[in-house]
Structure formats: structure tokens, C-alpha cells
């Protein structure tokens, strides 16, 4: 079983690369952003709670995120591995994930961090905002908040995995295919 964490700021290409990785390695996708958007669409209490935070570009409280992931993993049947996309976003989430996977005897193999400049992130997200309908992609102030939240609250997660010898930074600017190949070479090591 191969478990991978795909890490990076908003707009770094996590969702984009996940699609290719799922196909190649038959992984089960856990995107906390997608799960929240699904709840939102279905009008669940969890979706309504998450919306307040997402619309402002802030993080949903840790315990809410952790419980949702816990529930998803516990209810999944047998899987060949997970790709965690946009999770963990805080050290508390990373610790909770380790605990959960240790109890299943299946640790994280590696964390891959996509590195992209702030100018490129803003450009990509505004561009996606034209078609996505996502409120958090349409307003440059909200995008800047998301990037700042990433720097303040999420970046320490990189150190967490670095200490475990699992941190692998890669350049997230360039052709989607060549970034994909760089990711595969890390997974296949
Ligand atoms: P997410 O859904 O995770 O959204 P995201 O950070 O914007 O990344 P995404 O994966 O969608 O974008 P991608 O980089 O692939 O989170 C949304 C919100 O949910 C958060 O702000 C937060 O409120 C909440 N949330 C989610 N998880 C949470 C957690 N764990 N804890 C607390 N709160 C949480 O792609 C962006 C764009 O770039 C796309 O348009 C794509 O086409 C383009 N692109 C990708 N690769 C490219 C390349 N190589 N070149 C050019 N463009 C590229």
C-alpha cells in the first residue's frame, strides 16, 4: 500500500496532478477541498459550516477536517493506497493523520511539495475563477488571504515531514506532464 501526501499552496497543481496519479497508481483520492464542496452542494450541516471559512479563504477548524477524513477512511473498503490532496494543512492535522494510519499499519511513504511563485498562483486561480464558479477563486483579496494562511499555518507541515525524511520539494511551474514525471520518479524511488 502506497500513501502519498501532495502538498503545496492554493493553485500549485495538487488537484491537477492527483488526477494523473490516481490513474497510474490506482490510488484513492482524499481531497478535503472536494469533500467540503460535496457537502456544500448537498446542503449538509458540515457543508454549511465549511462554507463560511472557505468563502473567506480561511482554514476549516482542525477537528472538523480530521473527523471528516477519519470517517471517510474508516468507511472505505480495502484500498491499494491513498493520495492526500490539500490535507494535512496544519501540524495538528498531520499528527492526526499519522495516528490514523499507524492504527491501520500503513504509513505515509512520501510527501511531495509543489513549489510555485506567488505571481503564478494568483494568475492560475483568477483564471480558474472565470469558469469554476468558486467564490474563493474570483477575488484577488481572498486569494491573497489563502496564500497568507498557507504561509502562516500550512508551511510548518513541510518541516514536520522533513523531520521524518519524507519531504520532497519539486518545481511546480512548467508542463503538467513534466511535473507529473518528476512526481513519479519520487514515488518510484
Ligand atoms: P482546495 O480545494 O484544496 O483548493 P486549492 O488549494 O485551490 O487547490 P486545488 O487542488 O484545487 O488547485 P490546483 O492547485 O490543482 O481548498 C479550498 C478551501 O477548502 C481552502 O481554502 C480551505 O478553506 C478549505 N480546506 C480544504 N482542505 C482543508 C484542510 N485540510 N484544512 C482546513 N481547511 C481546508 O489547481 C489550480 C489551477 O492551476 C487550476 O486551474 C489548474 O488548471 C491550474 N494548473 C495546475 N497545474 C498547472 C501547471 N503546471 N501550469 C499551469 N496551470 C496549472
PDB file of N, CA, C and O and ligand atoms in Angstrom, residues 8-17 31-34 36-37 50 53-55 57-62 65 85-90 93 114 120 124-125 127-128 134 136-137 146 172-176 179, ligand 1:
ATOM      1  N   UNK A   8       1.220  21.761  -1.195  1.00  0.00           N
ATOM      2  CA  UNK A   8       1.561  22.989  -1.927  1.00  0.00           C
ATOM      3  C   UNK A   8       0.532  24.059  -1.656  1.00  0.00           C
ATOM      4  O   UNK A   8      -0.553  23.788  -1.137  1.00  0.00           O
ATOM      5  N   UNK A   9       0.859  25.299  -2.034  1.00  0.00           N
ATOM      6  CA  UNK A   9      -0.081  26.399  -1.818  1.00  0.00           C
ATOM      7  C   UNK A   9      -1.324  26.274  -2.700  1.00  0.00           C
ATOM      8  O   UNK A   9      -1.336  25.472  -3.638  1.00  0.00           O
ATOM      9  N   UNK A  10      -2.363  27.055  -2.440  1.00  0.00           N
ATOM     10  CA  UNK A  10      -3.548  27.013  -3.305  1.00  0.00           C
ATOM     11  C   UNK A  10      -3.150  27.332  -4.742  1.00  0.00           C
ATOM     12  O   UNK A  10      -2.439  28.311  -4.975  1.00  0.00           O
ATOM     13  N   UNK A  11      -3.581  26.487  -5.648  1.00  0.00           N
ATOM     14  CA  UNK A  11      -3.280  26.727  -7.061  1.00  0.00           C
ATOM     15  C   UNK A  11      -1.970  26.124  -7.525  1.00  0.00           C
ATOM     16  O   UNK A  11      -1.551  26.318  -8.664  1.00  0.00           O
ATOM     17  N   UNK A  12      -1.305  25.338  -6.652  1.00  0.00           N
ATOM     18  CA  UNK A  12       0.008  24.786  -7.025  1.00  0.00           C
ATOM     19  C   UNK A  12      -0.103  23.648  -8.034  1.00  0.00           C
ATOM     20  O   UNK A  12       0.878  23.287  -8.678  1.00  0.00           O
ATOM     21  N   UNK A  13      -1.301  23.067  -8.152  1.00  0.00           N
ATOM     22  CA  UNK A  13      -1.487  21.967  -9.108  1.00  0.00           C
ATOM     23  C   UNK A  13      -1.763  20.636  -8.428  1.00  0.00           C
ATOM     24  O   UNK A  13      -1.680  19.581  -9.055  1.00  0.00           O
ATOM     25  N   UNK A  14      -2.155  20.680  -7.169  1.00  0.00           N
ATOM     26  CA  UNK A  14      -2.393  19.434  -6.414  1.00  0.00           C
ATOM     27  C   UNK A  14      -3.541  18.631  -7.039  1.00  0.00           C
ATOM     28  O   UNK A  14      -3.394  17.444  -7.301  1.00  0.00           O
ATOM     29  N   UNK A  15      -4.652  19.306  -7.246  1.00  0.00           N
ATOM     30  CA  UNK A  15      -5.816  18.630  -7.818  1.00  0.00           C
ATOM     31  C   UNK A  15      -5.509  18.113  -9.215  1.00  0.00           C
ATOM     32  O   UNK A  15      -5.889  16.994  -9.585  1.00  0.00           O
ATOM     33  N   UNK A  16      -4.808  18.926  -9.990  1.00  0.00           N
ATOM     34  CA  UNK A  16      -4.456  18.567 -11.372  1.00  0.00           C
ATOM     35  C   UNK A  16      -3.591  17.312 -11.399  1.00  0.00           C
ATOM     36  O   UNK A  16      -3.869  16.348 -12.113  1.00  0.00           O
ATOM     37  N   UNK A  17      -2.536  17.299 -10.583  1.00  0.00           N
ATOM     38  CA  UNK A  17      -1.611  16.155 -10.575  1.00  0.00           C
ATOM     39  C   UNK A  17      -2.272  14.919  -9.962  1.00  0.00           C
ATOM     40  O   UNK A  17      -1.984  13.789 -10.373  1.00  0.00           O
ATOM     41  N   UNK A  31      -9.370  14.470  -1.195  1.00  0.00           N
ATOM     42  CA  UNK A  31      -9.183  15.916  -1.296  1.00  0.00           C
ATOM     43  C   UNK A  31     -10.171  16.543  -0.328  1.00  0.00           C
ATOM     44  O   UNK A  31     -11.391  16.455  -0.525  1.00  0.00           O
ATOM     45  N   UNK A  32      -9.645  17.162   0.729  1.00  0.00           N
ATOM     46  CA  UNK A  32     -10.557  17.747   1.721  1.00  0.00           C
ATOM     47  C   UNK A  32     -11.362  18.894   1.100  1.00  0.00           C
ATOM     48  O   UNK A  32     -12.533  19.074   1.424  1.00  0.00           O
ATOM     49  N   UNK A  33     -10.744  19.627   0.176  1.00  0.00           N
ATOM     50  CA  UNK A  33     -11.479  20.703  -0.509  1.00  0.00           C
ATOM     51  C   UNK A  33     -12.670  20.129  -1.272  1.00  0.00           C
ATOM     52  O   UNK A  33     -13.793  20.631  -1.178  1.00  0.00           O
ATOM     53  N   UNK A  34     -12.430  19.039  -2.027  1.00  0.00           N
ATOM     54  CA  UNK A  34     -13.521  18.404  -2.791  1.00  0.00           C
ATOM     55  C   UNK A  34     -14.599  17.869  -1.854  1.00  0.00           C
ATOM     56  O   UNK A  34     -15.794  17.969  -2.147  1.00  0.00           O
ATOM     57  N   UNK A  36     -15.421  18.961   1.118  1.00  0.00           N
ATOM     58  CA  UNK A  36     -16.225  20.088   1.626  1.00  0.00           C
ATOM     59  C   UNK A  36     -17.179  20.616   0.553  1.00  0.00           C
ATOM     60  O   UNK A  36     -18.324  20.918   0.832  1.00  0.00           O
ATOM     61  N   UNK A  37     -16.670  20.706  -0.684  1.00  0.00           N
ATOM     62  CA  UNK A  37     -17.549  21.215  -1.760  1.00  0.00           C
ATOM     63  C   UNK A  37     -18.717  20.254  -2.010  1.00  0.00           C
ATOM     64  O   UNK A  37     -19.818  20.680  -2.322  1.00  0.00           O
ATOM     65  N   UNK A  50     -18.460  24.637   6.735  1.00  0.00           N
ATOM     66  CA  UNK A  50     -17.217  24.830   5.984  1.00  0.00           C
ATOM     67  C   UNK A  50     -17.298  26.053   5.078  1.00  0.00           C
ATOM     68  O   UNK A  50     -16.301  26.758   4.882  1.00  0.00           O
ATOM     69  N   UNK A  53     -15.837  29.424   6.185  1.00  0.00           N
ATOM     70  CA  UNK A  53     -14.372  29.501   6.196  1.00  0.00           C
ATOM     71  C   UNK A  53     -13.827  29.549   4.768  1.00  0.00           C
ATOM     72  O   UNK A  53     -12.953  30.349   4.446  1.00  0.00           O
ATOM     73  N   UNK A  54     -14.336  28.680   3.914  1.00  0.00           N
ATOM     74  CA  UNK A  54     -13.822  28.585   2.544  1.00  0.00           C
ATOM     75  C   UNK A  54     -14.030  29.886   1.788  1.00  0.00           C
ATOM     76  O   UNK A  54     -13.138  30.352   1.089  1.00  0.00           O
ATOM     77  N   UNK A  55     -15.213  30.481   1.940  1.00  0.00           N
ATOM     78  CA  UNK A  55     -15.503  31.718   1.214  1.00  0.00           C
ATOM     79  C   UNK A  55     -14.569  32.852   1.617  1.00  0.00           C
ATOM     80  O   UNK A  55     -14.299  33.753   0.840  1.00  0.00           O
ATOM     81  N   UNK A  57     -11.461  32.247   2.552  1.00  0.00           N
ATOM     82  CA  UNK A  57     -10.084  31.803   2.302  1.00  0.00           C
ATOM     83  C   UNK A  57      -9.381  31.340   3.559  1.00  0.00           C
ATOM     84  O   UNK A  57      -8.158  31.231   3.605  1.00  0.00           O
ATOM     85  N   UNK A  58     -10.169  31.059   4.615  1.00  0.00           N
ATOM     86  CA  UNK A  58      -9.573  30.602   5.877  1.00  0.00           C
ATOM     87  C   UNK A  58      -9.643  29.082   5.975  1.00  0.00           C
ATOM     88  O   UNK A  58     -10.391  28.437   5.245  1.00  0.00           O
ATOM     89  N   UNK A  59      -8.894  28.525   6.945  1.00  0.00           N
ATOM     90  CA  UNK A  59      -8.938  27.076   7.121  1.00  0.00           C
ATOM     91  C   UNK A  59     -10.149  26.677   7.947  1.00  0.00           C
ATOM     92  O   UNK A  59     -10.497  27.351   8.926  1.00  0.00           O
ATOM     93  N   UNK A  60     -10.756  25.570   7.573  1.00  0.00           N
ATOM     94  CA  UNK A  60     -11.839  24.983   8.364  1.00  0.00           C
ATOM     95  C   UNK A  60     -11.178  24.446   9.652  1.00  0.00           C
ATOM     96  O   UNK A  60     -10.046  23.946   9.596  1.00  0.00           O
ATOM     97  N   UNK A  61     -11.830  24.570  10.831  1.00  0.00           N
ATOM     98  CA  UNK A  61     -11.187  24.119  12.072  1.00  0.00           C
ATOM     99  C   UNK A  61     -10.690  22.663  12.003  1.00  0.00           C
ATOM    100  O   UNK A  61     -11.354  21.797  11.420  1.00  0.00           O
ATOM    101  N   UNK A  62      -9.528  22.445  12.613  1.00  0.00           N
ATOM    102  CA  UNK A  62      -8.859  21.138  12.534  1.00  0.00           C
ATOM    103  C   UNK A  62      -9.762  19.954  12.859  1.00  0.00           C
ATOM    104  O   UNK A  62      -9.795  18.972  12.125  1.00  0.00           O
ATOM    105  N   UNK A  65     -12.114  18.921  10.131  1.00  0.00           N
ATOM    106  CA  UNK A  65     -11.429  18.288   8.994  1.00  0.00           C
ATOM    107  C   UNK A  65     -11.008  16.866   9.373  1.00  0.00           C
ATOM    108  O   UNK A  65     -11.230  15.908   8.615  1.00  0.00           O
ATOM    109  N   UNK A  85      -4.747  15.095  -0.819  1.00  0.00           N
ATOM    110  CA  UNK A  85      -4.615  16.316  -1.631  1.00  0.00           C
ATOM    111  C   UNK A  85      -5.226  17.474  -0.832  1.00  0.00           C
ATOM    112  O   UNK A  85      -6.426  17.489  -0.581  1.00  0.00           O
ATOM    113  N   UNK A  86      -4.368  18.408  -0.423  1.00  0.00           N
ATOM    114  CA  UNK A  86      -4.868  19.534   0.385  1.00  0.00           C
ATOM    115  C   UNK A  86      -5.068  19.157   1.843  1.00  0.00           C
ATOM    116  O   UNK A  86      -5.716  19.896   2.589  1.00  0.00           O
ATOM    117  N   UNK A  87      -4.547  18.039   2.243  1.00  0.00           N
ATOM    118  CA  UNK A  87      -4.615  17.551   3.623  1.00  0.00           C
ATOM    119  C   UNK A  87      -3.354  16.739   3.867  1.00  0.00           C
ATOM    120  O   UNK A  87      -3.009  15.934   3.011  1.00  0.00           O
ATOM    121  N   UNK A  88      -2.630  16.916   4.972  1.00  0.00           N
ATOM    122  CA  UNK A  88      -2.894  17.833   6.075  1.00  0.00           C
ATOM    123  C   UNK A  88      -2.451  19.262   5.760  1.00  0.00           C
ATOM    124  O   UNK A  88      -1.493  19.487   5.056  1.00  0.00           O
ATOM    125  N   UNK A  89      -3.172  20.228   6.319  1.00  0.00           N
ATOM    126  CA  UNK A  89      -2.873  21.643   6.115  1.00  0.00           C
ATOM    127  C   UNK A  89      -2.365  22.303   7.399  1.00  0.00           C
ATOM    128  O   UNK A  89      -2.045  23.490   7.374  1.00  0.00           O
ATOM    129  N   UNK A  90      -2.334  21.578   8.503  1.00  0.00           N
ATOM    130  CA  UNK A  90      -1.751  22.089   9.752  1.00  0.00           C
ATOM    131  C   UNK A  90      -0.989  20.934  10.396  1.00  0.00           C
ATOM    132  O   UNK A  90      -1.224  19.759  10.058  1.00  0.00           O
ATOM    133  N   UNK A  93      -3.267  18.455  11.987  1.00  0.00           N
ATOM    134  CA  UNK A  93      -3.853  17.512  11.018  1.00  0.00           C
ATOM    135  C   UNK A  93      -2.843  16.432  10.641  1.00  0.00           C
ATOM    136  O   UNK A  93      -3.194  15.254  10.485  1.00  0.00           O
ATOM    137  N   UNK A 114       4.737  20.827  -4.137  1.00  0.00           N
ATOM    138  CA  UNK A 114       4.823  21.574  -5.392  1.00  0.00           C
ATOM    139  C   UNK A 114       5.151  23.029  -5.077  1.00  0.00           C
ATOM    140  O   UNK A 114       4.414  23.678  -4.332  1.00  0.00           O
ATOM    141  N   UNK A 120       2.444  33.425 -10.034  1.00  0.00           N
ATOM    142  CA  UNK A 120       1.865  32.355 -10.853  1.00  0.00           C
ATOM    143  C   UNK A 120       0.598  31.792 -10.180  1.00  0.00           C
ATOM    144  O   UNK A 120      -0.400  31.514 -10.846  1.00  0.00           O
ATOM    145  N   UNK A 124      -3.081  31.692 -11.905  1.00  0.00           N
ATOM    146  CA  UNK A 124      -3.818  30.433 -12.127  1.00  0.00           C
ATOM    147  C   UNK A 124      -5.203  30.460 -11.464  1.00  0.00           C
ATOM    148  O   UNK A 124      -6.191  30.040 -12.055  1.00  0.00           O
ATOM    149  N   UNK A 125      -5.257  30.958 -10.232  1.00  0.00           N
ATOM    150  CA  UNK A 125      -6.534  30.898  -9.504  1.00  0.00           C
ATOM    151  C   UNK A 125      -7.553  31.862 -10.100  1.00  0.00           C
ATOM    152  O   UNK A 125      -8.726  31.505 -10.256  1.00  0.00           O
ATOM    153  N   UNK A 127      -7.663  32.757 -13.105  1.00  0.00           N
ATOM    154  CA  UNK A 127      -8.020  32.141 -14.368  1.00  0.00           C
ATOM    155  C   UNK A 127      -9.065  31.033 -14.153  1.00  0.00           C
ATOM    156  O   UNK A 127     -10.066  30.954 -14.870  1.00  0.00           O
ATOM    157  N   UNK A 128      -8.834  30.202 -13.116  1.00  0.00           N
ATOM    158  CA  UNK A 128      -9.806  29.146 -12.820  1.00  0.00           C
ATOM    159  C   UNK A 128     -11.139  29.755 -12.372  1.00  0.00           C
ATOM    160  O   UNK A 128     -12.201  29.218 -12.662  1.00  0.00           O
ATOM    161  N   UNK A 134     -16.163  29.110  -8.235  1.00  0.00           N
ATOM    162  CA  UNK A 134     -15.739  29.106  -6.835  1.00  0.00           C
ATOM    163  C   UNK A 134     -15.514  30.527  -6.350  1.00  0.00           C
ATOM    164  O   UNK A 134     -14.693  31.260  -6.898  1.00  0.00           O
ATOM    165  N   UNK A 136     -13.995  31.523  -3.810  1.00  0.00           N
ATOM    166  CA  UNK A 136     -12.629  31.773  -3.311  1.00  0.00           C
ATOM    167  C   UNK A 136     -11.609  31.953  -4.431  1.00  0.00           C
ATOM    168  O   UNK A 136     -10.458  32.296  -4.173  1.00  0.00           O
ATOM    169  N   UNK A 137     -12.005  31.707  -5.689  1.00  0.00           N
ATOM    170  CA  UNK A 137     -11.087  31.886  -6.823  1.00  0.00           C
ATOM    171  C   UNK A 137     -11.328  33.201  -7.571  1.00  0.00           C
ATOM    172  O   UNK A 137     -10.622  33.498  -8.529  1.00  0.00           O
ATOM    173  N   UNK A 146      -5.705  33.364   1.211  1.00  0.00           N
ATOM    174  CA  UNK A 146      -5.410  31.917   1.169  1.00  0.00           C
ATOM    175  C   UNK A 146      -3.905  31.662   1.124  1.00  0.00           C
ATOM    176  O   UNK A 146      -3.400  30.755   1.790  1.00  0.00           O
ATOM    177  N   UNK A 172       6.886  23.290  -9.364  1.00  0.00           N
ATOM    178  CA  UNK A 172       5.517  23.111  -9.853  1.00  0.00           C
ATOM    179  C   UNK A 172       5.192  24.022 -11.023  1.00  0.00           C
ATOM    180  O   UNK A 172       4.028  24.133 -11.411  1.00  0.00           O
ATOM    181  N   UNK A 173       6.226  24.645 -11.611  1.00  0.00           N
ATOM    182  CA  UNK A 173       5.980  25.501 -12.783  1.00  0.00           C
ATOM    183  C   UNK A 173       6.498  24.769 -14.013  1.00  0.00           C
ATOM    184  O   UNK A 173       7.607  24.226 -13.997  1.00  0.00           O
ATOM    185  N   UNK A 174       5.671  24.735 -15.040  1.00  0.00           N
ATOM    186  CA  UNK A 174       6.068  24.066 -16.287  1.00  0.00           C
ATOM    187  C   UNK A 174       4.921  23.224 -16.813  1.00  0.00           C
ATOM    188  O   UNK A 174       3.787  23.354 -16.364  1.00  0.00           O
ATOM    189  N   UNK A 175       5.251  22.360 -17.785  1.00  0.00           N
ATOM    190  CA  UNK A 175       4.236  21.490 -18.386  1.00  0.00           C
ATOM    191  C   UNK A 175       3.680  20.510 -17.346  1.00  0.00           C
ATOM    192  O   UNK A 175       4.458  19.919 -16.585  1.00  0.00           O
ATOM    193  N   UNK A 176       2.363  20.312 -17.342  1.00  0.00           N
ATOM    194  CA  UNK A 176       1.732  19.391 -16.389  1.00  0.00           C
ATOM    195  C   UNK A 176       2.383  18.001 -16.476  1.00  0.00           C
ATOM    196  O   UNK A 176       2.683  17.374 -15.456  1.00  0.00           O
ATOM    197  N   UNK A 179       5.889  17.846 -14.854  1.00  0.00           N
ATOM    198  CA  UNK A 179       5.763  17.876 -13.384  1.00  0.00           C
ATOM    199  C   UNK A 179       5.321  16.485 -12.911  1.00  0.00           C
ATOM    200  O   UNK A 179       5.849  15.943 -11.932  1.00  0.00           O
TER     201      UNK A 179
HETATM  202  P1  LIG B   1      -8.705  23.157  -2.033  1.00  0.00           P
HETATM  203  O1  LIG B   1      -9.880  22.586  -2.685  1.00  0.00           O
HETATM  204  O2  LIG B   1      -7.678  22.189  -1.522  1.00  0.00           O
HETATM  205  O3  LIG B   1      -8.170  24.153  -3.132  1.00  0.00           O
HETATM  206  P2  LIG B   1      -6.782  24.698  -3.678  1.00  0.00           P
HETATM  207  O4  LIG B   1      -5.796  24.908  -2.587  1.00  0.00           O
HETATM  208  O5  LIG B   1      -7.184  25.848  -4.502  1.00  0.00           O
HETATM  209  O6  LIG B   1      -6.043  23.639  -4.612  1.00  0.00           O
HETATM  210  P3  LIG B   1      -6.555  22.867  -5.897  1.00  0.00           P
HETATM  211  O7  LIG B   1      -6.035  21.488  -5.718  1.00  0.00           O
HETATM  212  O8  LIG B   1      -7.985  22.985  -6.108  1.00  0.00           O
HETATM  213  O9  LIG B   1      -5.925  23.619  -7.153  1.00  0.00           O
HETATM  214  P4  LIG B   1      -4.807  23.151  -8.169  1.00  0.00           P
HETATM  215  O10 LIG B   1      -3.614  23.509  -7.392  1.00  0.00           O
HETATM  216  O11 LIG B   1      -4.873  21.769  -8.686  1.00  0.00           O
HETATM  217  O12 LIG B   1      -9.125  24.076  -0.766  1.00  0.00           O
HETATM  218  C1  LIG B   1     -10.135  25.056  -0.815  1.00  0.00           C
HETATM  219  C2  LIG B   1     -10.503  25.560   0.592  1.00  0.00           C
HETATM  220  O13 LIG B   1     -11.076  24.457   1.381  1.00  0.00           O
HETATM  221  C3  LIG B   1      -9.371  26.071   1.471  1.00  0.00           C
HETATM  222  O14 LIG B   1      -9.064  27.435   1.225  1.00  0.00           O
HETATM  223  C4  LIG B   1      -9.965  25.837   2.907  1.00  0.00           C
HETATM  224  O15 LIG B   1     -10.881  26.851   3.256  1.00  0.00           O
HETATM  225  C5  LIG B   1     -10.723  24.541   2.766  1.00  0.00           C
HETATM  226  N1  LIG B   1      -9.896  23.367   3.130  1.00  0.00           N
HETATM  227  C6  LIG B   1      -9.555  22.359   2.268  1.00  0.00           C
HETATM  228  N2  LIG B   1      -8.792  21.447   2.901  1.00  0.00           N
HETATM  229  C7  LIG B   1      -8.637  21.887   4.182  1.00  0.00           C
HETATM  230  C8  LIG B   1      -7.927  21.383   5.315  1.00  0.00           C
HETATM  231  N3  LIG B   1      -7.230  20.244   5.244  1.00  0.00           N
HETATM  232  N4  LIG B   1      -7.970  22.088   6.478  1.00  0.00           N
HETATM  233  C9  LIG B   1      -8.672  23.225   6.575  1.00  0.00           C
HETATM  234  N5  LIG B   1      -9.357  23.760   5.532  1.00  0.00           N
HETATM  235  C10 LIG B   1      -9.352  23.104   4.336  1.00  0.00           C
HETATM  236  O16 LIG B   1      -5.035  23.993  -9.482  1.00  0.00           O
HETATM  237  C11 LIG B   1      -5.219  25.375  -9.570  1.00  0.00           C
HETATM  238  C12 LIG B   1      -5.276  25.849 -11.028  1.00  0.00           C
HETATM  239  O17 LIG B   1      -3.985  25.816 -11.612  1.00  0.00           O
HETATM  240  C13 LIG B   1      -6.176  25.037 -11.943  1.00  0.00           C
HETATM  241  O18 LIG B   1      -6.946  25.904 -12.701  1.00  0.00           O
HETATM  242  C14 LIG B   1      -5.214  24.255 -12.830  1.00  0.00           C
HETATM  243  O19 LIG B   1      -5.729  24.035 -14.122  1.00  0.00           O
HETATM  244  C15 LIG B   1      -4.018  25.174 -12.876  1.00  0.00           C
HETATM  245  N6  LIG B   1      -2.760  24.443 -13.050  1.00  0.00           N
HETATM  246  C16 LIG B   1      -2.421  23.296 -12.391  1.00  0.00           C
HETATM  247  N7  LIG B   1      -1.177  22.896 -12.773  1.00  0.00           N
HETATM  248  C17 LIG B   1      -0.721  23.834 -13.684  1.00  0.00           C
HETATM  249  C18 LIG B   1       0.516  23.982 -14.437  1.00  0.00           C
HETATM  250  N8  LIG B   1       1.524  23.113 -14.338  1.00  0.00           N
HETATM  251  N9  LIG B   1       0.641  25.078 -15.234  1.00  0.00           N
HETATM  252  C19 LIG B   1      -0.369  25.979 -15.344  1.00  0.00           C
HETATM  253  N10 LIG B   1      -1.569  25.875 -14.668  1.00  0.00           N
HETATM  254  C20 LIG B   1      -1.734  24.817 -13.841  1.00  0.00           C
END
